[in-house]
Coordinates of C-alpha atoms in Angstrom, one line a residue:
M148 CA -7.4 -6.2 17.2
P149 CA -3.9 -6.0 18.6
R150 CA -3.6 -4.8 22.1
K151 CA 0.1 -3.9 22.2
K152 CA 0.6 -0.2 23.1
V153 CA 1.9 1.6 20.0
T154 CA 3.4 5.0 19.4
D155 CA 3.8 5.2 15.6
A156 CA 2.5 3.3 12.6
S157 CA 3.6 3.1 9.0
G158 CA 1.9 1.5 5.9
N159 CA 3.8 0.1 2.9
G160 CA 2.2 0.5 -0.5
G161 CA 3.5 -2.1 -2.9
I162 CA 0.6 -1.9 -5.3
K163 CA -1.0 -4.3 -7.7
R164 CA -3.3 -2.2 -9.7
K165 CA -6.5 -3.9 -10.7
R166 CA -9.6 -2.5 -12.3
G167 CA -12.6 -4.8 -12.9
G168 CA -15.8 -4.2 -14.6
G169 CA -18.7 -6.1 -16.2
K170 CA -17.7 -9.1 -18.4
R171 CA -14.1 -7.9 -18.4
K172 CA -11.7 -9.9 -16.2
D173 CA -9.7 -8.1 -13.5
R174 CA -6.6 -6.8 -14.9
E175 CA -3.1 -6.3 -13.4
F176 CA -1.0 -3.4 -14.6
S177 CA 2.7 -4.0 -14.9
S178 CA 3.5 -0.3 -15.1
D179 CA 2.2 3.1 -14.4
D180 CA 2.0 3.9 -18.1
E181 CA -0.4 1.1 -18.7
F182 CA -2.5 2.1 -15.8
D183 CA -2.6 5.7 -16.9
D184 CA -3.6 4.7 -20.5
F185 CA -6.3 2.5 -19.2
E186 CA -7.5 5.1 -16.6
Q187 CA -7.8 7.9 -19.4
E188 CA -10.2 5.6 -21.3
N189 CA -12.2 4.4 -18.4
T190 CA -12.5 7.0 -15.6
K191 CA -15.2 9.5 -15.1
K192 CA -15.0 12.8 -17.1
P193 CA -12.7 15.6 -15.4
G194 CA -14.7 18.1 -13.6
R195 CA -17.7 16.0 -12.7
P196 CA -19.3 17.4 -9.6
A197 CA -20.0 15.4 -6.4
S198 CA -22.8 13.0 -7.0
K199 CA -23.7 12.7 -3.2
S200 CA -26.3 15.6 -3.0
G201 CA -26.6 15.0 0.8
L202 CA -22.8 15.3 1.5
Q203 CA -21.8 19.0 2.3
P204 CA -18.4 20.3 3.3
V205 CA -17.7 20.0 6.9
T206 CA -18.4 23.3 8.5
V207 CA -18.0 24.6 12.1
A208 CA -19.0 28.0 13.3
D209 CA -16.1 30.3 13.9
D210 CA -17.0 31.0 17.6
V211 CA -16.8 27.2 18.4
K212 CA -13.5 26.6 16.4
E213 CA -10.4 25.9 18.3
K214 CA -7.6 28.3 17.9
I215 CA -4.3 26.4 17.5
K216 CA -0.7 27.0 16.4
L217 CA 1.0 23.9 15.4
E218 CA 4.7 23.6 15.7
C219 CA 7.3 22.4 13.2
S220 CA 9.4 19.4 14.1
K221 CA 12.3 20.2 16.4
V222 CA 14.7 18.2 14.3
K223 CA 17.2 20.0 12.2
G224 CA 19.9 18.8 9.9
Q225 CA 21.2 18.1 6.5
L226 CA 19.3 16.3 3.8
L227 CA 20.9 13.0 2.3
I228 CA 19.5 11.0 -0.6
F229 CA 20.2 7.6 -2.0
G230 CA 18.3 5.3 -4.5
A231 CA 16.8 5.9 -8.0
T232 CA 16.6 9.6 -9.2
N233 CA 15.4 9.1 -12.7
W234 CA 11.9 10.2 -11.6
D235 CA 10.1 9.4 -14.8
L236 CA 11.3 5.8 -14.9
I237 CA 10.6 4.9 -11.3
G238 CA 7.8 2.1 -11.4
R239 CA 7.9 1.9 -15.1
K240 CA 9.5 -0.1 -17.8
E241 CA 10.4 3.0 -19.9
V242 CA 10.1 6.7 -19.7
P243 CA 6.8 7.9 -21.3
K244 CA 7.0 9.3 -24.9
Q245 CA 6.0 12.9 -23.5
Q246 CA 9.0 12.8 -21.2
A247 CA 11.5 11.3 -23.6
A248 CA 13.7 14.3 -23.1
Y249 CA 14.4 13.3 -19.6
R250 CA 15.2 9.7 -20.5
N251 CA 19.0 9.9 -19.4
L252 CA 18.6 12.3 -16.5
G253 CA 18.9 11.0 -13.0
Q254 CA 20.8 7.9 -11.8
N255 CA 20.9 5.2 -9.1
L256 CA 22.8 6.6 -6.1
W257 CA 23.9 3.4 -4.3
G258 CA 25.1 5.3 -1.3
P259 CA 24.2 8.6 0.5
H260 CA 24.8 11.9 -1.2
R261 CA 24.3 15.5 -0.3
Y262 CA 22.3 17.9 -2.6
G263 CA 24.7 20.9 -3.5
C264 CA 21.8 23.2 -3.9
L265 CA 20.8 22.6 -0.1
S266 CA 24.2 23.9 1.2
G267 CA 23.2 25.8 4.4
V268 CA 19.5 24.8 4.4
Q269 CA 18.5 23.4 7.8
V270 CA 15.9 20.7 7.3
S271 CA 13.3 19.7 9.8
T272 CA 11.1 17.2 8.1
V273 CA 11.4 15.1 4.9
V274 CA 8.4 13.6 3.1
S275 CA 7.7 10.9 0.4
G276 CA 5.7 7.8 0.1
P277 CA 5.7 4.2 -0.8
C278 CA 4.0 5.0 -4.1
A279 CA 5.6 8.4 -4.8
A280 CA 8.3 9.4 -7.2
H281 CA 8.4 12.9 -5.7
S282 CA 9.6 14.2 -2.4
L283 CA 9.1 17.2 -0.1
L284 CA 11.1 18.9 2.6
I285 CA 10.2 21.4 5.3
T286 CA 12.8 23.8 6.4
T287 CA 13.2 24.9 10.0
E288 CA 11.5 28.1 9.0
G289 CA 8.4 26.2 7.8
K290 CA 9.0 26.5 4.0
L291 CA 8.0 23.7 1.8
W292 CA 10.4 22.5 -1.0
S293 CA 9.5 19.8 -3.6
W294 CA 11.2 17.9 -6.4
G295 CA 10.8 14.8 -8.5
R296 CA 8.0 13.5 -10.9
N297 CA 5.4 16.3 -11.7
E298 CA 3.2 15.1 -14.5
K299 CA 0.1 15.9 -12.6
G300 CA 1.5 19.1 -10.9
Q301 CA 2.1 17.3 -7.5
L302 CA 5.2 19.6 -6.9
G303 CA 3.0 22.5 -6.5
H304 CA 5.0 25.0 -8.7
G305 CA 2.2 25.8 -11.0
D306 CA 3.2 23.6 -13.9
T307 CA 3.9 20.0 -14.8
K308 CA 7.7 20.2 -15.3
R309 CA 9.9 17.6 -13.6
I310 CA 12.3 19.2 -11.1
E311 CA 15.6 17.4 -10.5
A312 CA 16.6 19.0 -7.1
P313 CA 14.7 20.6 -4.2
K314 CA 12.9 23.9 -5.0
L315 CA 10.9 26.3 -2.8
V316 CA 7.1 26.0 -3.4
E317 CA 6.6 29.7 -3.8
A318 CA 2.8 29.5 -3.7
L319 CA 3.1 28.6 -0.2
G320 CA 5.7 31.0 0.6
E321 CA 3.6 33.1 3.0
E322 CA 2.5 30.0 4.9
V323 CA 4.3 28.1 7.7
I324 CA 4.0 24.6 6.8
V325 CA 4.4 22.1 9.6
A326 CA 3.4 18.7 7.8
A327 CA 2.9 17.2 4.5
A328 CA 2.1 14.0 2.7
C329 CA 2.8 12.3 -0.7
G330 CA 0.4 10.2 -2.6
R331 CA 1.1 8.4 -6.0
N332 CA 0.7 11.7 -7.9
H333 CA -0.8 14.1 -5.3
T334 CA 0.4 16.0 -2.2
L335 CA -1.1 17.5 0.9
A336 CA 0.5 20.3 3.0
L337 CA -0.6 21.4 6.5
T338 CA -0.2 24.9 7.8
E339 CA 0.5 25.9 11.4
N340 CA -3.1 27.1 11.9
G341 CA -4.6 23.8 10.7
T342 CA -5.4 24.5 7.2
A343 CA -4.8 21.9 4.5
F344 CA -3.6 22.6 1.0
S345 CA -3.6 19.9 -1.8
F346 CA -2.3 19.8 -5.3
G347 CA -1.6 17.4 -8.1
E348 CA -3.8 14.6 -9.6
N349 CA -7.3 14.8 -8.8
K350 CA -9.1 12.2 -11.1
L351 CA -10.5 10.3 -8.1
G352 CA -11.2 13.2 -5.9
Q353 CA -8.1 12.7 -3.9
L354 CA -7.5 16.4 -3.4
G355 CA -10.8 17.1 -1.7
H356 CA -11.7 20.1 -3.9
G357 CA -15.3 18.8 -4.7
N358 CA -14.7 17.8 -8.1
Q359 CA -12.7 15.3 -10.4
T360 CA -10.0 17.0 -12.5
D361 CA -6.8 15.7 -14.2
A362 CA -4.3 18.1 -12.7
V363 CA -4.1 20.8 -10.2
P364 CA -0.6 22.2 -10.4
T365 CA -1.1 25.1 -7.8
P366 CA -1.8 24.6 -4.1
A367 CA -5.5 25.1 -3.1
T368 CA -7.3 24.6 0.2
I369 CA -9.5 21.5 0.5
Q370 CA -13.2 21.9 0.8
Y371 CA -13.3 21.8 4.6
N372 CA -14.2 24.4 7.3
G373 CA -14.3 22.3 10.4
Q374 CA -12.0 22.3 13.5
P375 CA -8.4 22.9 12.6
L376 CA -6.5 19.9 11.1
V377 CA -3.4 18.4 12.9
K378 CA -2.5 15.5 10.7
V379 CA -2.4 14.6 7.0
A380 CA -1.8 11.3 5.2
C381 CA -1.9 10.1 1.6
G382 CA -2.4 6.7 0.1
A383 CA -1.9 6.1 -3.6
E384 CA -5.2 7.8 -4.7
F385 CA -6.8 8.8 -1.4
S386 CA -6.2 11.0 1.5
M387 CA -6.8 11.4 5.3
V388 CA -6.8 14.3 7.7
V389 CA -7.3 14.4 11.3
D390 CA -8.8 17.3 13.3
C391 CA -7.7 18.7 16.7
K392 CA -10.6 16.8 18.3
G393 CA -9.4 13.5 17.1
N394 CA -11.9 13.0 14.1
L395 CA -10.7 11.3 11.1
Y396 CA -11.8 12.3 7.6
S397 CA -11.1 10.6 4.2
F398 CA -11.5 11.5 0.5
G399 CA -10.5 10.0 -2.8
C400 CA -10.6 6.5 -4.3
P401 CA -12.8 3.9 -2.1
E402 CA -12.0 0.9 -4.2
Y403 CA -10.7 -1.3 -1.5
G404 CA -12.5 0.1 1.4
Q405 CA -9.5 2.2 2.4
L406 CA -11.6 5.3 3.1
G407 CA -13.2 3.6 6.1
H408 CA -16.8 4.1 5.2
N409 CA -17.8 0.4 5.0
S410 CA -17.9 0.5 1.2
D411 CA -15.8 0.1 -1.8
G412 CA -17.9 2.6 -3.8
K413 CA -18.4 0.3 -6.8
F414 CA -21.3 0.9 -9.1
I415 CA -22.1 -0.4 -12.7
A416 CA -22.1 2.4 -15.0
R417 CA -23.3 2.4 -18.7
A418 CA -22.2 -0.5 -20.8
Q419 CA -21.8 -2.6 -17.7
R420 CA -18.8 -0.9 -16.8
I421 CA -17.7 -0.8 -13.0
E422 CA -16.9 2.7 -11.7
F423 CA -16.3 4.0 -8.3
D424 CA -18.3 6.6 -6.3
C425 CA -15.3 8.7 -5.1
E426 CA -15.6 10.9 -2.0
L427 CA -14.8 14.2 -3.5
I428 CA -14.6 16.2 0.0
P429 CA -13.5 15.1 3.3
R430 CA -16.1 12.7 4.9
R431 CA -15.9 11.7 8.6
V432 CA -15.0 8.1 9.4
A433 CA -17.8 7.5 11.8
I434 CA -17.6 3.9 13.1
F435 CA -14.6 1.9 14.5
I436 CA -15.1 -1.8 15.2
E437 CA -13.3 -4.8 16.7
K438 CA -14.0 -8.4 16.1
T439 CA -14.1 -11.0 18.8
K440 CA -12.5 -14.4 18.7
D441 CA -15.9 -16.0 18.0
G442 CA -16.4 -13.6 15.1
Q443 CA -18.7 -11.1 16.6
V444 CA -18.4 -7.5 15.4
L445 CA -18.6 -4.9 18.0
P446 CA -18.4 -1.1 17.9
V447 CA -15.6 0.5 19.7
P448 CA -16.7 3.8 21.5
N449 CA -14.7 6.9 22.2
V450 CA -12.1 6.5 19.4
V451 CA -10.0 9.8 19.4
V452 CA -7.4 9.6 16.5
R453 CA -3.9 10.7 17.3
D454 CA -2.1 9.4 14.2
V455 CA -2.8 8.0 10.8
A456 CA -0.6 6.2 8.1
C457 CA -1.6 5.0 4.6
G458 CA -0.1 2.4 2.4
G459 CA -1.0 2.2 -1.3
N460 CA -4.7 0.9 -0.6
H461 CA -4.8 0.6 3.2
T462 CA -5.0 2.7 6.4
L463 CA -3.8 2.5 9.9
V464 CA -4.8 4.6 12.7
L465 CA -3.5 5.0 16.2
D466 CA -6.0 6.4 18.9
S467 CA -5.6 8.1 22.2
Q468 CA -5.7 4.8 24.1
K469 CA -2.7 3.4 22.0
R470 CA -4.8 1.0 20.0
V471 CA -4.4 0.4 16.3
F472 CA -7.1 0.1 13.7
S473 CA -6.6 -0.9 10.2
W474 CA -8.8 -1.3 7.0
G475 CA -8.5 -1.3 3.2
F476 CA -6.8 -3.8 1.0
G477 CA -6.0 -6.8 3.2
G478 CA -4.0 -9.0 0.7
Y479 CA -1.0 -10.7 2.2
G480 CA -2.3 -10.0 5.6
R481 CA -1.1 -6.3 5.6
L482 CA -4.0 -5.5 8.0
G483 CA -2.8 -7.8 10.7
H484 CA -6.2 -9.4 11.1
T485 CA -5.1 -13.0 10.7
E486 CA -6.9 -13.2 7.3
Q487 CA -6.5 -11.8 3.9
K488 CA -9.9 -10.1 3.4
D489 CA -10.0 -6.5 2.2
E490 CA -10.8 -4.4 5.3
M491 CA 1.8 -5.0 1.7
C492 CA 3.3 -5.0 4.9
S493 CA 2.7 -2.7 7.9
F494 CA 4.9 -1.7 10.8
A495 CA 4.3 -0.3 14.2
V496 CA 6.7 1.0 16.9
S497 CA 5.7 0.1 20.5
E498 CA 6.2 2.6 23.5
M499 CA 9.5 0.9 24.2
G500 CA 10.9 1.4 20.7
G501 CA 10.4 -2.2 19.6
L502 CA 9.3 -3.0 15.9
F503 CA 6.3 -5.1 15.0
F504 CA 5.4 -6.0 11.5
W505 CA 2.6 -7.9 9.7
G506 CA 2.0 -8.6 5.9
V507 CA 4.7 -9.7 3.5
T508 CA 8.1 -8.2 3.3
N509 CA 9.7 -10.7 0.8
T510 CA 7.7 -12.2 -2.1
S511 CA 9.5 -15.5 -1.5
R512 CA 8.3 -15.8 2.0
E513 CA 5.0 -16.5 3.6
S514 CA 2.8 -13.7 4.8
T515 CA 2.6 -12.8 8.4
M516 CA -1.0 -12.4 9.3
Y517 CA -0.8 -10.9 12.8
P518 CA 1.6 -8.4 14.4
K519 CA 4.9 -10.0 15.3
A520 CA 8.1 -8.6 16.7
V521 CA 11.1 -8.2 14.2
Q522 CA 13.6 -10.4 16.0
D523 CA 16.7 -8.9 14.4
L524 CA 15.9 -5.6 16.0
C525 CA 15.2 -6.6 19.5
G526 CA 17.2 -4.3 21.8
W527 CA 17.3 -1.4 19.4
K528 CA 15.4 1.7 20.3
I529 CA 13.6 2.8 17.1
R530 CA 13.1 6.5 16.4
S531 CA 11.9 6.7 12.8
L532 CA 10.8 4.2 10.2
A533 CA 9.7 4.1 6.6
C534 CA 8.5 1.7 3.9
G535 CA 9.1 2.0 0.2
K536 CA 7.7 -0.3 -2.5
S537 CA 9.3 -3.4 -0.9
S538 CA 12.2 -2.0 1.1
I539 CA 12.4 -0.7 4.8
I540 CA 14.5 1.9 6.4
I541 CA 14.9 2.5 10.2
A542 CA 16.6 5.1 12.5
A543 CA 17.5 3.3 15.6
D544 CA 19.9 4.5 18.4
D545 CA 22.9 5.9 16.5
S546 CA 22.4 3.8 13.4
T547 CA 20.5 3.6 10.1
I548 CA 19.2 0.1 9.2
S549 CA 17.7 -1.1 6.0
W550 CA 16.6 -4.2 4.3
G551 CA 14.6 -5.2 1.2
P552 CA 14.5 -8.0 -1.5
S553 CA 15.7 -7.6 -5.1
P554 CA 15.3 -5.7 -7.3
T555 CA 16.5 -2.5 -5.5
F556 CA 17.9 0.8 -7.0
G557 CA 20.1 2.0 -4.2
E558 CA 17.4 2.8 -1.7
L559 CA 19.1 0.6 0.9
G560 CA 22.2 2.7 0.9
Y561 CA 24.9 0.1 1.1
G562 CA 27.2 1.7 -1.3
D563 CA 28.9 1.1 -4.6
N564 CA 30.2 -2.5 -5.2
K565 CA 28.2 -3.7 -2.2
P566 CA 25.3 -6.0 -2.0
K567 CA 22.3 -4.4 -3.6
S568 CA 19.6 -6.1 -1.6
S569 CA 19.1 -7.9 1.8
T570 CA 16.3 -10.1 3.2
T571 CA 17.5 -9.3 6.7
A572 CA 18.1 -6.0 8.6
Q573 CA 21.5 -4.5 8.0
E574 CA 23.2 -1.5 9.3
V575 CA 24.0 1.0 6.6
K576 CA 27.8 1.2 7.0
T577 CA 28.1 4.2 4.6
L578 CA 26.3 6.2 7.2
D579 CA 28.7 5.1 10.2
G580 CA 29.2 8.0 12.6
I581 CA 26.2 9.9 11.1
Y582 CA 23.3 10.3 13.4
P583 CA 19.9 9.9 11.6
E584 CA 17.3 12.2 12.8
Q585 CA 14.5 11.1 10.5
V586 CA 14.3 8.5 7.6
V587 CA 11.8 8.4 4.7
M588 CA 11.4 6.3 1.6
G589 CA 9.7 6.9 -1.7
Y590 CA 8.9 4.2 -4.2
A591 CA 12.6 3.5 -4.8
H592 CA 14.7 6.3 -3.0
S593 CA 15.5 7.1 0.5
L594 CA 15.9 10.4 2.4
V595 CA 17.6 11.0 5.7
I596 CA 18.0 14.0 7.9
A597 CA 21.5 13.9 9.3
R598 CA 22.3 15.7 12.5
Q599 CA 25.2 18.3 12.1
E600 CA 25.5 19.7 15.7
T601 CA 29.1 19.0 16.4
E602 CA 32.3 19.6 14.3
Q603 CA 32.9 15.9 14.0
E604 CA 29.3 15.3 12.6
Q605 CA 29.8 18.2 10.1
E606 CA 33.2 16.7 9.1
K607 CA 31.6 13.3 8.4
L608 CA 28.9 14.8 6.3
K609 CA 31.4 16.8 4.3
K610 CA 33.1 13.7 3.1
L611 CA 29.9 12.3 1.6
P612 CA 29.7 12.9 -2.3
E613 CA 27.6 15.7 -3.5
Y614 CA 24.9 15.2 -6.0
N615 CA 24.3 17.9 -8.5
P616 CA 21.9 16.4 -11.0
R617 CA 22.1 17.3 -14.7
M618 CA 19.5 19.7 -15.9
L619 CA 17.8 20.0 -19.3

């Protein structure tokens, strides 16, 4: 376990979807469509109740509950976007038949753009994920907006219609939202009083509602009545929440051990088919361990969780003693354990603002099996970082930096008629003179909150092109 003191962690979610069962060989899925078709034939029936009779929702008596009021991010600025915006095509070879009307909507934005509909809207937080083709923003007033792919209701608007540009989530209009997270097809939102809402796909219990359903298009609270929550995170098909006492809870798909319960949840169902015993409500991660150099496994006491980040099928946790724990799918060394066992790349920022990575960031290179400093960024003080499918974006000092191997779709932001990819960290020159407060990546698009405090900064932003997507 690395002993570097760390202040932030991020997981990348390049996914190779595999489902194995009985005599059938493991399969790799080349697209979301192929995976969805297979899943409809082979997953548990929607609405199946929790099979764990002994697992009850976490409940704490009201008189011992902490009273908290979480604050929104102090950041405020204008939202910029670049990368792929044909949401139904992202991660797929072609648009699904049922979405055919949207086939020619959206485009690749090779440089930063402003959304016309957000003129005058002050943004404090942006959210997406390495598996996500949808995005969220939180305004300085704590209002949640969403847009992008929506086949499972992950935008929270009460339907499954794709949304081209940010739109207020009216169902949460009375709440003050302070944080949120995006999975592959599901979303979590956290209120100022520590309540978590979830919506979107729930086939594997990733919404924490106590059942497995195809789509939940309207926000609903998770089945949890414990201490107020302070952090939320999503992997591809699982979720994590942290309470104010530093306890970590997980729910959803356990396939690679990413839930942290020392199990992959596999069992043999009828006809020798392998299924997964999903966690349908939040379950506490009870044990943390470290491995000594001679291979001994020792429990680590007094782990108080301060932050959590998820890749597609793995999890990273930062505790109060600045230690990082990781578990889940360990292929390519993405866990940093010097081996590839299941316990794409991961990044962490040290207290001094230095960047460390482990895993694989370029398919043509060897994996890095342990945390290693990114030499190209030595001397930069990193403020914000994010991972897409295989690309990385960073806010450091006054600059935005990105890199990623081909194919890319504009998420690096280098501009029209410029290199489309880079295997080394490059400054995003199209954002020269624009101070990035926060950076985020989805599967193939990037979002930046740009500071606009001075007249000079406002003038720079006004010169950027405005993106007003075509609507049906």
